[in-house]
Amino acid sequence: MKTPTTSRAQSFVFKSFAYLALALTTAGLAVAQAPVADSPAVEAQAHAMLSKLTLAQKIELIGGVDDMFTHAAPTIGLPRLKMSDASVGVRTWGPTTAYAGGVALAATWDREFARSLGQSLGRDARARGVHFLLGPGVNIARSPVNGRNFEYLSEDPYLNGSLVVPWIEGVQSQGVSATVKHYAVNNQEYNRHNVDVTVDERTLREIYLPAFETAVTKGHVDAVMDSYNLINGSHATQNEFLNLKVLKGEWGFQGILMSDWDATYDGVAAANHGLDLEMPSPRFMNDKVLEPAVKSGAVKESTIDDKVLRILRVALRYGWLDHPQQDLTQSTYSAADRPVALQGARESLTLLKNDGGILPLNAGKVKTIAIIGPDAWPAITGGGGSSQAQAFEPISIVTGIANLAGPNVHVLYTRGLPDMGDLFGRTKWNGPIKVATYPSEDFSGTPATSDEPTISNYKNEWWGAPDKTPRSLRYTGKYKAATAGKYLVLAAASGSDHYVIRVDGRQVIEQTQVEGQHPESATIELSAGQTVKVEGDYLPGFVGNRFGLAIAAEDTLLSEDVKKFAAAADVAVVAVGFDASTESEGLDRTFTLPWGQDALIDAVAAANPHTVVTLTAGGPVDTHRWLDKVPALLDTWYPGQEGGTAIAEVLFGKHNPEGKLPVSFDRAWEDNPSFKDYYPIAGADTKLHVVEVGLPDRDDVIPHVTYNDKLMVGYRYWSTTGKHPLFPFGFGLSYTTFSFSKLEVPASAAAGSEVKVSFDITNTGKSEGAEVAQLYVSDPSAKAQRPERELKGFEKVRLAPGETKHVSLTLDARAFSYWDEAAHKWTIDPGKFTVLVGDSSENTPLHADLTIK
């Protein structure tokens, strides 16, 4: 008997229900469940759940609760969903494994490591019952001083997109949703809640949006986080162009669009313009705002339904309704993932200078090694803010080197510089400090006066007991120089405090950050016996006095052990750079090294010609004062908990350095193409009226930044202008050498077709190593102005001495396209293109032309 036939649609529905049931049953065993594809079964279940909710219940679901959760809906079986920050580790819920993430990941140029990292983070999340990892961050490193560059990736959209896809796939394969952030153009921390970025559409499409686009269209990320800032006049969380037209329209994003924490500013506008979930709580998208808006027609109930459906679909894709998210088969302290952390650290370390082949160190000849500097111990695994992860067992540079060197090598360690609080307290002022406290915020009125022996009230805290009493404080003192030379002027406060420092009436320091801040310093020249008048005008924020001010001769800053240890050692390692207090979310960092560190390097280099500098930073820094005095510079980024071990292995040749710069390394901040247009335009501020339920209306001041550098970001600027940075994008030294040969490019291709490119790479040295072959495309015949070259392909290759590998790369249509603003689409101008292959943006020995017809 012939069985009844079913239609293809019916068969698809039956199979979808079967697959969904199987996935949910398997999920009940708490094994990793990658998201299932959307299907009629998922859609039907989501709509059935939605139909059981009242309007008030639906509105409740689109606002967070308890800082890191969504609301549960017990009537439909929806649990509350747990989140965690995730730039270098699953950091919100206690100690964790801290990996080489962000810019360190980008320095690996390794797609497969990105996948392994994502899988490890996913397992760590499951061990803690986390549903959403709030990462990766893919914003472009437009400027070296952005405080969050360390947790983003690179200056190049292709490199960012190439690494973010396997990262997302790795995380989501473990049953955890990734959250790509911060959408969009969050390229500075200065006044991040209020700054309005003016940027043209072509620059958006070619530089700042592609990594997000790739995350959505190729990585299939299930959550996106909006940024704090405004873009072309509208906050990201209510930006119709970005959220509805581009993200949910052109890219077809089907997941959840959430706000950054307290990044929502208008409930109705956010609801109508694409925001699905307000975090950490519904200050604006709440029942008091949205229920009347729905009743009046200002917001359609179908708009609320779409947001809830997106949350439900994601929960159904991962099976979160049917099993506990915490997987007890995963370790909270994961020994299995320590090798992943070590791999990332090894691959990211980038050797920038190695004069005379001082590295690797000869273990047989090094009997004493001096390790000096504030970043030598304890271990610095990452920058500050919401990405700061507390590792279980972080390995510092001191312990890493000592462990590898063994008991027969003497290790001498000193921090070299005093604690900042001690410096404030020990400054020898010439008489008491006169303190005038004014009952206003502009130094007007009759002040209360007092005398203090020092200016040492500094506290490293963003928050504290509120004190909104209007006041401003003026500190006046005298300082007498004991000897001639360079003197450090150092000041610090916290939060939104503001201060200006003057020496003999000349301003030497001004603290301008709005949300958070780092210590500020200046160097002045004084002659022996010279007495100067020092004034500090201090405006506390909303808490008490947190101000400190010091002056000290540079040669007295350093501990007595610095020169003694350096001179006694066969080699000196100076560990300098930033940490969580000086490079962080909420504030921009300095381009110069933190206070005293230039002087520290000078002193060590003068005492020992075999000096190696290790640099901890999220990007380039000012090296002009000391780079020509030291033979070696190793950029360590923020290498995670295994950084000390990896650094020791590279210094002693146990691992061949293989990191490549993901950013151009500028000589000076002023050389960077964003320098003139980074901070807000003077006099261009506007006001934005904000209405928040339960609070008085307010007018927020909106500063404006215009991206006049347009497409000329990083190496695009340097290669187009013919100028040169200190170290180019893609650069990194190895203990071996490589050569490129036999480039094969077709003579012509049809517009829109794929182009196959191949070449050979050979290890011409004497040790095993890894090289990153980089492919750039140039369009000299374009009708529109384009950068001289753009990265469009790369491959990391590991080779034994003398080994050759044949590399094949495929270029798609986007590799040859630019955004045509008039036509509002990607365009290829037929004509001549040039393919260039090499090991950095400036060293491309292979090149060949092809014609796009």
mmCIF file with all atom_site columns, C-alpha atoms in Angstrom, residues 362-537:
data_model
loop_
_atom_site.group_PDB
_atom_site.id
_atom_site.type_symbol
_atom_site.label_atom_id
_atom_site.label_alt_id
_atom_site.label_comp_id
_atom_site.label_asym_id
_atom_site.label_entity_id
_atom_site.label_seq_id
_atom_site.pdbx_PDB_ins_code
_atom_site.Cartn_x
_atom_site.Cartn_y
_atom_site.Cartn_z
_atom_site.occupancy
_atom_site.B_iso_or_equiv
_atom_site.pdbx_formal_charge
_atom_site.auth_seq_id
_atom_site.auth_comp_id
_atom_site.auth_asym_id
_atom_site.auth_atom_id
_atom_site.pdbx_PDB_model_num
ATOM 1   C CA . ASN A 1 362 ? 71.832 32.933 26.033 1.00 0.00 ? 362 ASN A CA 1
ATOM 2   C CA . ALA A 1 363 ? 70.703 30.926 29.045 1.00 0.00 ? 363 ALA A CA 1
ATOM 3   C CA . GLY A 1 364 ? 74.220 29.603 29.555 1.00 0.00 ? 364 GLY A CA 1
ATOM 4   C CA . LYS A 1 365 ? 75.729 33.066 29.864 1.00 0.00 ? 365 LYS A CA 1
ATOM 5   C CA . VAL A 1 366 ? 73.053 34.849 31.888 1.00 0.00 ? 366 VAL A CA 1
ATOM 6   C CA . LYS A 1 367 ? 73.866 34.334 35.562 1.00 0.00 ? 367 LYS A CA 1
ATOM 7   C CA . THR A 1 368 ? 72.125 37.414 36.956 1.00 0.00 ? 368 THR A CA 1
ATOM 8   C CA . ILE A 1 369 ? 69.059 39.130 35.549 1.00 0.00 ? 369 ILE A CA 1
ATOM 9   C CA . ALA A 1 370 ? 67.549 42.358 36.881 1.00 0.00 ? 370 ALA A CA 1
ATOM 10  C CA . ILE A 1 371 ? 63.809 42.780 36.484 1.00 0.00 ? 371 ILE A CA 1
ATOM 11  C CA . ILE A 1 372 ? 62.794 46.363 37.164 1.00 0.00 ? 372 ILE A CA 1
ATOM 12  C CA . GLY A 1 373 ? 59.575 48.311 36.792 1.00 0.00 ? 373 GLY A CA 1
ATOM 13  C CA . PRO A 1 374 ? 55.982 48.758 37.954 1.00 0.00 ? 374 PRO A CA 1
ATOM 14  C CA . ASP A 1 375 ? 54.618 46.214 35.450 1.00 0.00 ? 375 ASP A CA 1
ATOM 15  C CA . ALA A 1 376 ? 57.028 43.421 36.469 1.00 0.00 ? 376 ALA A CA 1
ATOM 16  C CA . TRP A 1 377 ? 54.985 42.317 39.483 1.00 0.00 ? 377 TRP A CA 1
ATOM 17  C CA . PRO A 1 378 ? 52.195 41.638 40.204 1.00 0.00 ? 378 PRO A CA 1
ATOM 18  C CA . ALA A 1 379 ? 50.869 40.275 36.917 1.00 0.00 ? 379 ALA A CA 1
ATOM 19  C CA . ILE A 1 380 ? 48.849 42.690 34.792 1.00 0.00 ? 380 ILE A CA 1
ATOM 20  C CA . THR A 1 381 ? 46.310 40.627 32.871 1.00 0.00 ? 381 THR A CA 1
ATOM 21  C CA . GLY A 1 382 ? 44.223 43.426 31.394 1.00 0.00 ? 382 GLY A CA 1
ATOM 22  C CA . GLY A 1 383 ? 43.143 47.020 31.499 1.00 0.00 ? 383 GLY A CA 1
ATOM 23  C CA . GLY A 1 384 ? 40.489 48.483 33.759 1.00 0.00 ? 384 GLY A CA 1
ATOM 24  C CA . GLY A 1 385 ? 36.726 48.781 33.787 1.00 0.00 ? 385 GLY A CA 1
ATOM 25  C CA . SER A 1 386 ? 34.137 46.163 32.940 1.00 0.00 ? 386 SER A CA 1
ATOM 26  C CA . SER A 1 387 ? 36.709 43.937 31.215 1.00 0.00 ? 387 SER A CA 1
ATOM 27  C CA . GLN A 1 388 ? 39.028 43.613 34.209 1.00 0.00 ? 388 GLN A CA 1
ATOM 28  C CA . ALA A 1 389 ? 39.217 39.918 35.043 1.00 0.00 ? 389 ALA A CA 1
ATOM 29  C CA . GLN A 1 390 ? 40.596 38.502 38.286 1.00 0.00 ? 390 GLN A CA 1
ATOM 30  C CA . ALA A 1 391 ? 42.631 35.424 37.405 1.00 0.00 ? 391 ALA A CA 1
ATOM 31  C CA . PHE A 1 392 ? 43.065 32.511 39.802 1.00 0.00 ? 392 PHE A CA 1
ATOM 32  C CA . GLU A 1 393 ? 46.821 32.172 39.290 1.00 0.00 ? 393 GLU A CA 1
ATOM 33  C CA . PRO A 1 394 ? 48.281 34.966 37.122 1.00 0.00 ? 394 PRO A CA 1
ATOM 34  C CA . ILE A 1 395 ? 51.974 34.660 36.261 1.00 0.00 ? 395 ILE A CA 1
ATOM 35  C CA . SER A 1 396 ? 53.950 37.899 36.527 1.00 0.00 ? 396 SER A CA 1
ATOM 36  C CA . ILE A 1 397 ? 57.031 38.746 34.510 1.00 0.00 ? 397 ILE A CA 1
ATOM 37  C CA . VAL A 1 398 ? 59.169 38.237 37.631 1.00 0.00 ? 398 VAL A CA 1
ATOM 38  C CA . THR A 1 399 ? 57.780 34.801 38.435 1.00 0.00 ? 399 THR A CA 1
ATOM 39  C CA . GLY A 1 400 ? 57.682 33.741 34.787 1.00 0.00 ? 400 GLY A CA 1
ATOM 40  C CA . ILE A 1 401 ? 61.363 34.532 34.251 1.00 0.00 ? 401 ILE A CA 1
ATOM 41  C CA . ALA A 1 402 ? 62.418 33.055 37.605 1.00 0.00 ? 402 ALA A CA 1
ATOM 42  C CA . ASN A 1 403 ? 60.479 29.854 36.930 1.00 0.00 ? 403 ASN A CA 1
ATOM 43  C CA . LEU A 1 404 ? 62.059 29.380 33.524 1.00 0.00 ? 404 LEU A CA 1
ATOM 44  C CA . ALA A 1 405 ? 65.586 30.504 34.430 1.00 0.00 ? 405 ALA A CA 1
ATOM 45  C CA . GLY A 1 406 ? 65.792 28.100 37.334 1.00 0.00 ? 406 GLY A CA 1
ATOM 46  C CA . PRO A 1 407 ? 67.749 28.160 40.593 1.00 0.00 ? 407 PRO A CA 1
ATOM 47  C CA . ASN A 1 408 ? 71.149 28.797 39.002 1.00 0.00 ? 408 ASN A CA 1
ATOM 48  C CA . VAL A 1 409 ? 70.172 32.275 37.723 1.00 0.00 ? 409 VAL A CA 1
ATOM 49  C CA . HIS A 1 410 ? 69.988 35.105 40.233 1.00 0.00 ? 410 HIS A CA 1
ATOM 50  C CA . VAL A 1 411 ? 66.866 37.234 39.790 1.00 0.00 ? 411 VAL A CA 1
ATOM 51  C CA . LEU A 1 412 ? 66.974 40.770 41.201 1.00 0.00 ? 412 LEU A CA 1
ATOM 52  C CA . TYR A 1 413 ? 63.652 42.604 41.356 1.00 0.00 ? 413 TYR A CA 1
ATOM 53  C CA . THR A 1 414 ? 62.648 46.138 42.270 1.00 0.00 ? 414 THR A CA 1
ATOM 54  C CA . ARG A 1 415 ? 59.582 48.144 41.343 1.00 0.00 ? 415 ARG A CA 1
ATOM 55  C CA . GLY A 1 416 ? 61.886 51.100 40.881 1.00 0.00 ? 416 GLY A CA 1
ATOM 56  C CA . LEU A 1 417 ? 59.262 53.799 41.428 1.00 0.00 ? 417 LEU A CA 1
ATOM 57  C CA . PRO A 1 418 ? 57.473 54.833 44.624 1.00 0.00 ? 418 PRO A CA 1
ATOM 58  C CA . ASP A 1 419 ? 53.797 54.416 45.302 1.00 0.00 ? 419 ASP A CA 1
ATOM 59  C CA . MET A 1 420 ? 51.955 57.519 44.167 1.00 0.00 ? 420 MET A CA 1
ATOM 60  C CA . GLY A 1 421 ? 50.348 58.071 47.560 1.00 0.00 ? 421 GLY A CA 1
ATOM 61  C CA . ASP A 1 422 ? 53.754 57.988 49.223 1.00 0.00 ? 422 ASP A CA 1
ATOM 62  C CA . LEU A 1 423 ? 55.014 60.586 46.761 1.00 0.00 ? 423 LEU A CA 1
ATOM 63  C CA . PHE A 1 424 ? 52.154 62.941 47.643 1.00 0.00 ? 424 PHE A CA 1
ATOM 64  C CA . GLY A 1 425 ? 52.915 62.542 51.325 1.00 0.00 ? 425 GLY A CA 1
ATOM 65  C CA . ARG A 1 426 ? 56.691 62.990 51.148 1.00 0.00 ? 426 ARG A CA 1
ATOM 66  C CA . THR A 1 427 ? 56.882 66.105 48.948 1.00 0.00 ? 427 THR A CA 1
ATOM 67  C CA . LYS A 1 428 ? 58.978 68.695 50.818 1.00 0.00 ? 428 LYS A CA 1
ATOM 68  C CA . TRP A 1 429 ? 57.088 71.960 50.359 1.00 0.00 ? 429 TRP A CA 1
ATOM 69  C CA . ASN A 1 430 ? 58.773 75.227 51.300 1.00 0.00 ? 430 ASN A CA 1
ATOM 70  C CA . GLY A 1 431 ? 56.364 76.094 54.107 1.00 0.00 ? 431 GLY A CA 1
ATOM 71  C CA . PRO A 1 432 ? 52.710 75.147 54.632 1.00 0.00 ? 432 PRO A CA 1
ATOM 72  C CA . ILE A 1 433 ? 50.199 74.742 51.823 1.00 0.00 ? 433 ILE A CA 1
ATOM 73  C CA . LYS A 1 434 ? 47.533 77.441 51.893 1.00 0.00 ? 434 LYS A CA 1
ATOM 74  C CA . VAL A 1 435 ? 44.094 75.959 51.197 1.00 0.00 ? 435 VAL A CA 1
ATOM 75  C CA . ALA A 1 436 ? 41.208 78.266 50.244 1.00 0.00 ? 436 ALA A CA 1
ATOM 76  C CA . THR A 1 437 ? 37.815 76.542 50.081 1.00 0.00 ? 437 THR A CA 1
ATOM 77  C CA . TYR A 1 438 ? 35.201 78.604 48.200 1.00 0.00 ? 438 TYR A CA 1
ATOM 78  C CA . PRO A 1 439 ? 31.422 78.136 48.600 1.00 0.00 ? 439 PRO A CA 1
ATOM 79  C CA . SER A 1 440 ? 30.985 77.967 44.826 1.00 0.00 ? 440 SER A CA 1
ATOM 80  C CA . GLU A 1 441 ? 32.160 76.064 41.756 1.00 0.00 ? 441 GLU A CA 1
ATOM 81  C CA . ASP A 1 442 ? 33.970 79.060 40.198 1.00 0.00 ? 442 ASP A CA 1
ATOM 82  C CA . PHE A 1 443 ? 36.243 80.259 43.026 1.00 0.00 ? 443 PHE A CA 1
ATOM 83  C CA . SER A 1 444 ? 33.892 83.111 43.886 1.00 0.00 ? 444 SER A CA 1
ATOM 84  C CA . GLY A 1 445 ? 32.703 84.165 47.311 1.00 0.00 ? 445 GLY A CA 1
ATOM 85  C CA . THR A 1 446 ? 34.588 84.334 50.590 1.00 0.00 ? 446 THR A CA 1
ATOM 86  C CA . PRO A 1 447 ? 36.703 81.219 51.125 1.00 0.00 ? 447 PRO A CA 1
ATOM 87  C CA . ALA A 1 448 ? 37.426 79.355 54.309 1.00 0.00 ? 448 ALA A CA 1
ATOM 88  C CA . THR A 1 449 ? 41.190 79.061 54.767 1.00 0.00 ? 449 THR A CA 1
ATOM 89  C CA . SER A 1 450 ? 43.490 76.505 56.351 1.00 0.00 ? 450 SER A CA 1
ATOM 90  C CA . ASP A 1 451 ? 47.079 75.275 56.277 1.00 0.00 ? 451 ASP A CA 1
ATOM 91  C CA . GLU A 1 452 ? 48.154 71.762 55.318 1.00 0.00 ? 452 GLU A CA 1
ATOM 92  C CA . PRO A 1 453 ? 51.640 70.181 55.312 1.00 0.00 ? 453 PRO A CA 1
ATOM 93  C CA . THR A 1 454 ? 51.012 68.249 52.048 1.00 0.00 ? 454 THR A CA 1
ATOM 94  C CA . ILE A 1 455 ? 48.411 67.825 49.318 1.00 0.00 ? 455 ILE A CA 1
ATOM 95  C CA . SER A 1 456 ? 47.665 64.157 49.841 1.00 0.00 ? 456 SER A CA 1
ATOM 96  C CA . ASN A 1 457 ? 43.934 63.503 49.975 1.00 0.00 ? 457 ASN A CA 1
ATOM 97  C CA . TYR A 1 458 ? 44.007 61.353 46.848 1.00 0.00 ? 458 TYR A CA 1
ATOM 98  C CA . LYS A 1 459 ? 41.787 58.260 46.776 1.00 0.00 ? 459 LYS A CA 1
ATOM 99  C CA . ASN A 1 460 ? 41.577 55.922 43.801 1.00 0.00 ? 460 ASN A CA 1
ATOM 100 C CA . GLU A 1 461 ? 37.805 55.618 43.672 1.00 0.00 ? 461 GLU A CA 1
ATOM 101 C CA . TRP A 1 462 ? 35.166 56.517 41.112 1.00 0.00 ? 462 TRP A CA 1
ATOM 102 C CA . TRP A 1 463 ? 32.317 56.416 43.572 1.00 0.00 ? 463 TRP A CA 1
ATOM 103 C CA . GLY A 1 464 ? 31.796 57.450 47.171 1.00 0.00 ? 464 GLY A CA 1
ATOM 104 C CA . ALA A 1 465 ? 29.354 59.077 49.564 1.00 0.00 ? 465 ALA A CA 1
ATOM 105 C CA . PRO A 1 466 ? 27.550 61.824 47.621 1.00 0.00 ? 466 PRO A CA 1
ATOM 106 C CA . ASP A 1 467 ? 28.451 65.385 48.522 1.00 0.00 ? 467 ASP A CA 1
ATOM 107 C CA . LYS A 1 468 ? 26.761 67.909 46.252 1.00 0.00 ? 468 LYS A CA 1
ATOM 108 C CA . THR A 1 469 ? 27.744 70.984 48.258 1.00 0.00 ? 469 THR A CA 1
ATOM 109 C CA . PRO A 1 470 ? 29.041 73.578 45.761 1.00 0.00 ? 470 PRO A CA 1
ATOM 110 C CA . ARG A 1 471 ? 32.723 74.159 46.420 1.00 0.00 ? 471 ARG A CA 1
ATOM 111 C CA . SER A 1 472 ? 36.057 74.807 44.761 1.00 0.00 ? 472 SER A CA 1
ATOM 112 C CA . LEU A 1 473 ? 39.479 74.564 46.388 1.00 0.00 ? 473 LEU A CA 1
ATOM 113 C CA . ARG A 1 474 ? 42.652 76.484 45.607 1.00 0.00 ? 474 ARG A CA 1
ATOM 114 C CA . TYR A 1 475 ? 45.942 75.098 46.929 1.00 0.00 ? 475 TYR A CA 1
ATOM 115 C CA . THR A 1 476 ? 48.931 77.466 46.981 1.00 0.00 ? 476 THR A CA 1
ATOM 116 C CA . GLY A 1 477 ? 52.430 76.477 47.997 1.00 0.00 ? 477 GLY A CA 1
ATOM 117 C CA . LYS A 1 478 ? 56.100 77.025 47.267 1.00 0.00 ? 478 LYS A CA 1
ATOM 118 C CA . TYR A 1 479 ? 58.694 74.507 46.238 1.00 0.00 ? 479 TYR A CA 1
ATOM 119 C CA . LYS A 1 480 ? 62.486 74.953 46.362 1.00 0.00 ? 480 LYS A CA 1
ATOM 120 C CA . ALA A 1 481 ? 64.688 72.854 44.092 1.00 0.00 ? 481 ALA A CA 1
ATOM 121 C CA . ALA A 1 482 ? 67.645 71.286 45.873 1.00 0.00 ? 482 ALA A CA 1
ATOM 122 C CA . THR A 1 483 ? 69.539 70.533 42.650 1.00 0.00 ? 483 THR A CA 1
ATOM 123 C CA . ALA A 1 484 ? 69.345 71.501 39.000 1.00 0.00 ? 484 ALA A CA 1
ATOM 124 C CA . GLY A 1 485 ? 67.566 69.179 36.582 1.00 0.00 ? 485 GLY A CA 1
ATOM 125 C CA . LYS A 1 486 ? 64.247 67.665 35.558 1.00 0.00 ? 486 LYS A CA 1
ATOM 126 C CA . TYR A 1 487 ? 61.408 67.706 38.084 1.00 0.00 ? 487 TYR A CA 1
ATOM 127 C CA . LEU A 1 488 ? 58.201 65.711 37.954 1.00 0.00 ? 488 LEU A CA 1
ATOM 128 C CA . VAL A 1 489 ? 54.924 67.508 38.688 1.00 0.00 ? 489 VAL A CA 1
ATOM 129 C CA . LEU A 1 490 ? 52.315 64.864 39.509 1.00 0.00 ? 490 LEU A CA 1
ATOM 130 C CA . ALA A 1 491 ? 48.613 65.315 40.253 1.00 0.00 ? 491 ALA A CA 1
ATOM 131 C CA . ALA A 1 492 ? 45.705 62.928 40.659 1.00 0.00 ? 492 ALA A CA 1
ATOM 132 C CA . ALA A 1 493 ? 42.036 62.881 41.556 1.00 0.00 ? 493 ALA A CA 1
ATOM 133 C CA . SER A 1 494 ? 39.124 60.541 40.766 1.00 0.00 ? 494 SER A CA 1
ATOM 134 C CA . GLY A 1 495 ? 35.793 60.282 39.002 1.00 0.00 ? 495 GLY A CA 1
ATOM 135 C CA . SER A 1 496 ? 34.627 63.524 37.443 1.00 0.00 ? 496 SER A CA 1
ATOM 136 C CA . ASP A 1 497 ? 36.920 65.773 39.525 1.00 0.00 ? 497 ASP A CA 1
ATOM 137 C CA . HIS A 1 498 ? 38.619 68.565 37.586 1.00 0.00 ? 498 HIS A CA 1
ATOM 138 C CA . TYR A 1 499 ? 41.848 70.397 38.308 1.00 0.00 ? 499 TYR A CA 1
ATOM 139 C CA . VAL A 1 500 ? 44.408 72.784 36.825 1.00 0.00 ? 500 VAL A CA 1
ATOM 140 C CA . ILE A 1 501 ? 48.036 73.043 37.974 1.00 0.00 ? 501 ILE A CA 1
ATOM 141 C CA . ARG A 1 502 ? 50.127 76.212 37.489 1.00 0.00 ? 502 ARG A CA 1
ATOM 142 C CA . VAL A 1 503 ? 53.836 76.731 38.193 1.00 0.00 ? 503 VAL A CA 1
ATOM 143 C CA . ASP A 1 504 ? 54.828 80.388 38.508 1.00 0.00 ? 504 ASP A CA 1
ATOM 144 C CA . GLY A 1 505 ? 51.562 81.277 36.788 1.00 0.00 ? 505 GLY A CA 1
ATOM 145 C CA . ARG A 1 506 ? 52.102 78.970 33.806 1.00 0.00 ? 506 ARG A CA 1
ATOM 146 C CA . GLN A 1 507 ? 49.607 76.133 33.370 1.00 0.00 ? 507 GLN A CA 1
ATOM 147 C CA . VAL A 1 508 ? 51.423 72.788 33.197 1.00 0.00 ? 508 VAL A CA 1
ATOM 148 C CA . ILE A 1 509 ? 48.558 70.315 33.778 1.00 0.00 ? 509 ILE A CA 1
ATOM 149 C CA . GLU A 1 510 ? 44.810 70.271 33.224 1.00 0.00 ? 510 GLU A CA 1
ATOM 150 C CA . GLN A 1 511 ? 42.591 67.288 33.970 1.00 0.00 ? 511 GLN A CA 1
ATOM 151 C CA . THR A 1 512 ? 39.762 67.248 31.411 1.00 0.00 ? 512 THR A CA 1
ATOM 152 C CA . GLN A 1 513 ? 38.256 63.746 31.613 1.00 0.00 ? 513 GLN A CA 1
ATOM 153 C CA . VAL A 1 514 ? 34.547 63.612 32.386 1.00 0.00 ? 514 VAL A CA 1
ATOM 154 C CA . GLU A 1 515 ? 33.728 60.171 33.789 1.00 0.00 ? 515 GLU A CA 1
ATOM 155 C CA . GLY A 1 516 ? 36.987 58.643 35.057 1.00 0.00 ? 516 GLY A CA 1
ATOM 156 C CA . GLN A 1 517 ? 40.610 59.714 35.024 1.00 0.00 ? 517 GLN A CA 1
ATOM 157 C CA . HIS A 1 518 ? 44.238 58.732 35.414 1.00 0.00 ? 518 HIS A CA 1
ATOM 158 C CA . PRO A 1 519 ? 47.089 60.618 37.131 1.00 0.00 ? 519 PRO A CA 1
ATOM 159 C CA . GLU A 1 520 ? 48.459 63.545 35.136 1.00 0.00 ? 520 GLU A CA 1
ATOM 160 C CA . SER A 1 521 ? 52.097 64.608 35.076 1.00 0.00 ? 521 SER A CA 1
ATOM 161 C CA . ALA A 1 522 ? 54.450 67.133 33.534 1.00 0.00 ? 522 ALA A CA 1
ATOM 162 C CA . THR A 1 523 ? 58.214 67.610 33.511 1.00 0.00 ? 523 THR A CA 1
ATOM 163 C CA . ILE A 1 524 ? 59.739 70.993 34.297 1.00 0.00 ? 524 ILE A CA 1
ATOM 164 C CA . GLU A 1 525 ? 63.359 72.191 34.445 1.00 0.00 ? 525 GLU A CA 1
ATOM 165 C CA . LEU A 1 526 ? 64.521 73.871 37.652 1.00 0.00 ? 526 LEU A CA 1
ATOM 166 C CA . SER A 1 527 ? 67.894 75.272 38.655 1.00 0.00 ? 527 SER A CA 1
ATOM 167 C CA . ALA A 1 528 ? 69.519 74.628 42.014 1.00 0.00 ? 528 ALA A CA 1
ATOM 168 C CA . GLY A 1 529 ? 67.958 76.765 44.739 1.00 0.00 ? 529 GLY A CA 1
ATOM 169 C CA . GLN A 1 530 ? 65.134 77.978 42.497 1.00 0.00 ? 530 GLN A CA 1
ATOM 170 C CA . THR A 1 531 ? 61.835 78.536 44.310 1.00 0.00 ? 531 THR A CA 1
ATOM 171 C CA . VAL A 1 532 ? 58.588 78.323 42.372 1.00 0.00 ? 532 VAL A CA 1
ATOM 172 C CA . LYS A 1 533 ? 54.994 79.109 43.284 1.00 0.00 ? 533 LYS A CA 1
ATOM 173 C CA . VAL A 1 534 ? 52.655 76.170 42.703 1.00 0.00 ? 534 VAL A CA 1
ATOM 174 C CA . GLU A 1 535 ? 48.883 76.540 42.483 1.00 0.00 ? 535 GLU A CA 1
ATOM 175 C CA . GLY A 1 536 ? 46.296 73.806 42.180 1.00 0.00 ? 536 GLY A CA 1
ATOM 176 C CA . ASP A 1 537 ? 42.683 74.719 41.389 1.00 0.00 ? 537 ASP A CA 1
#
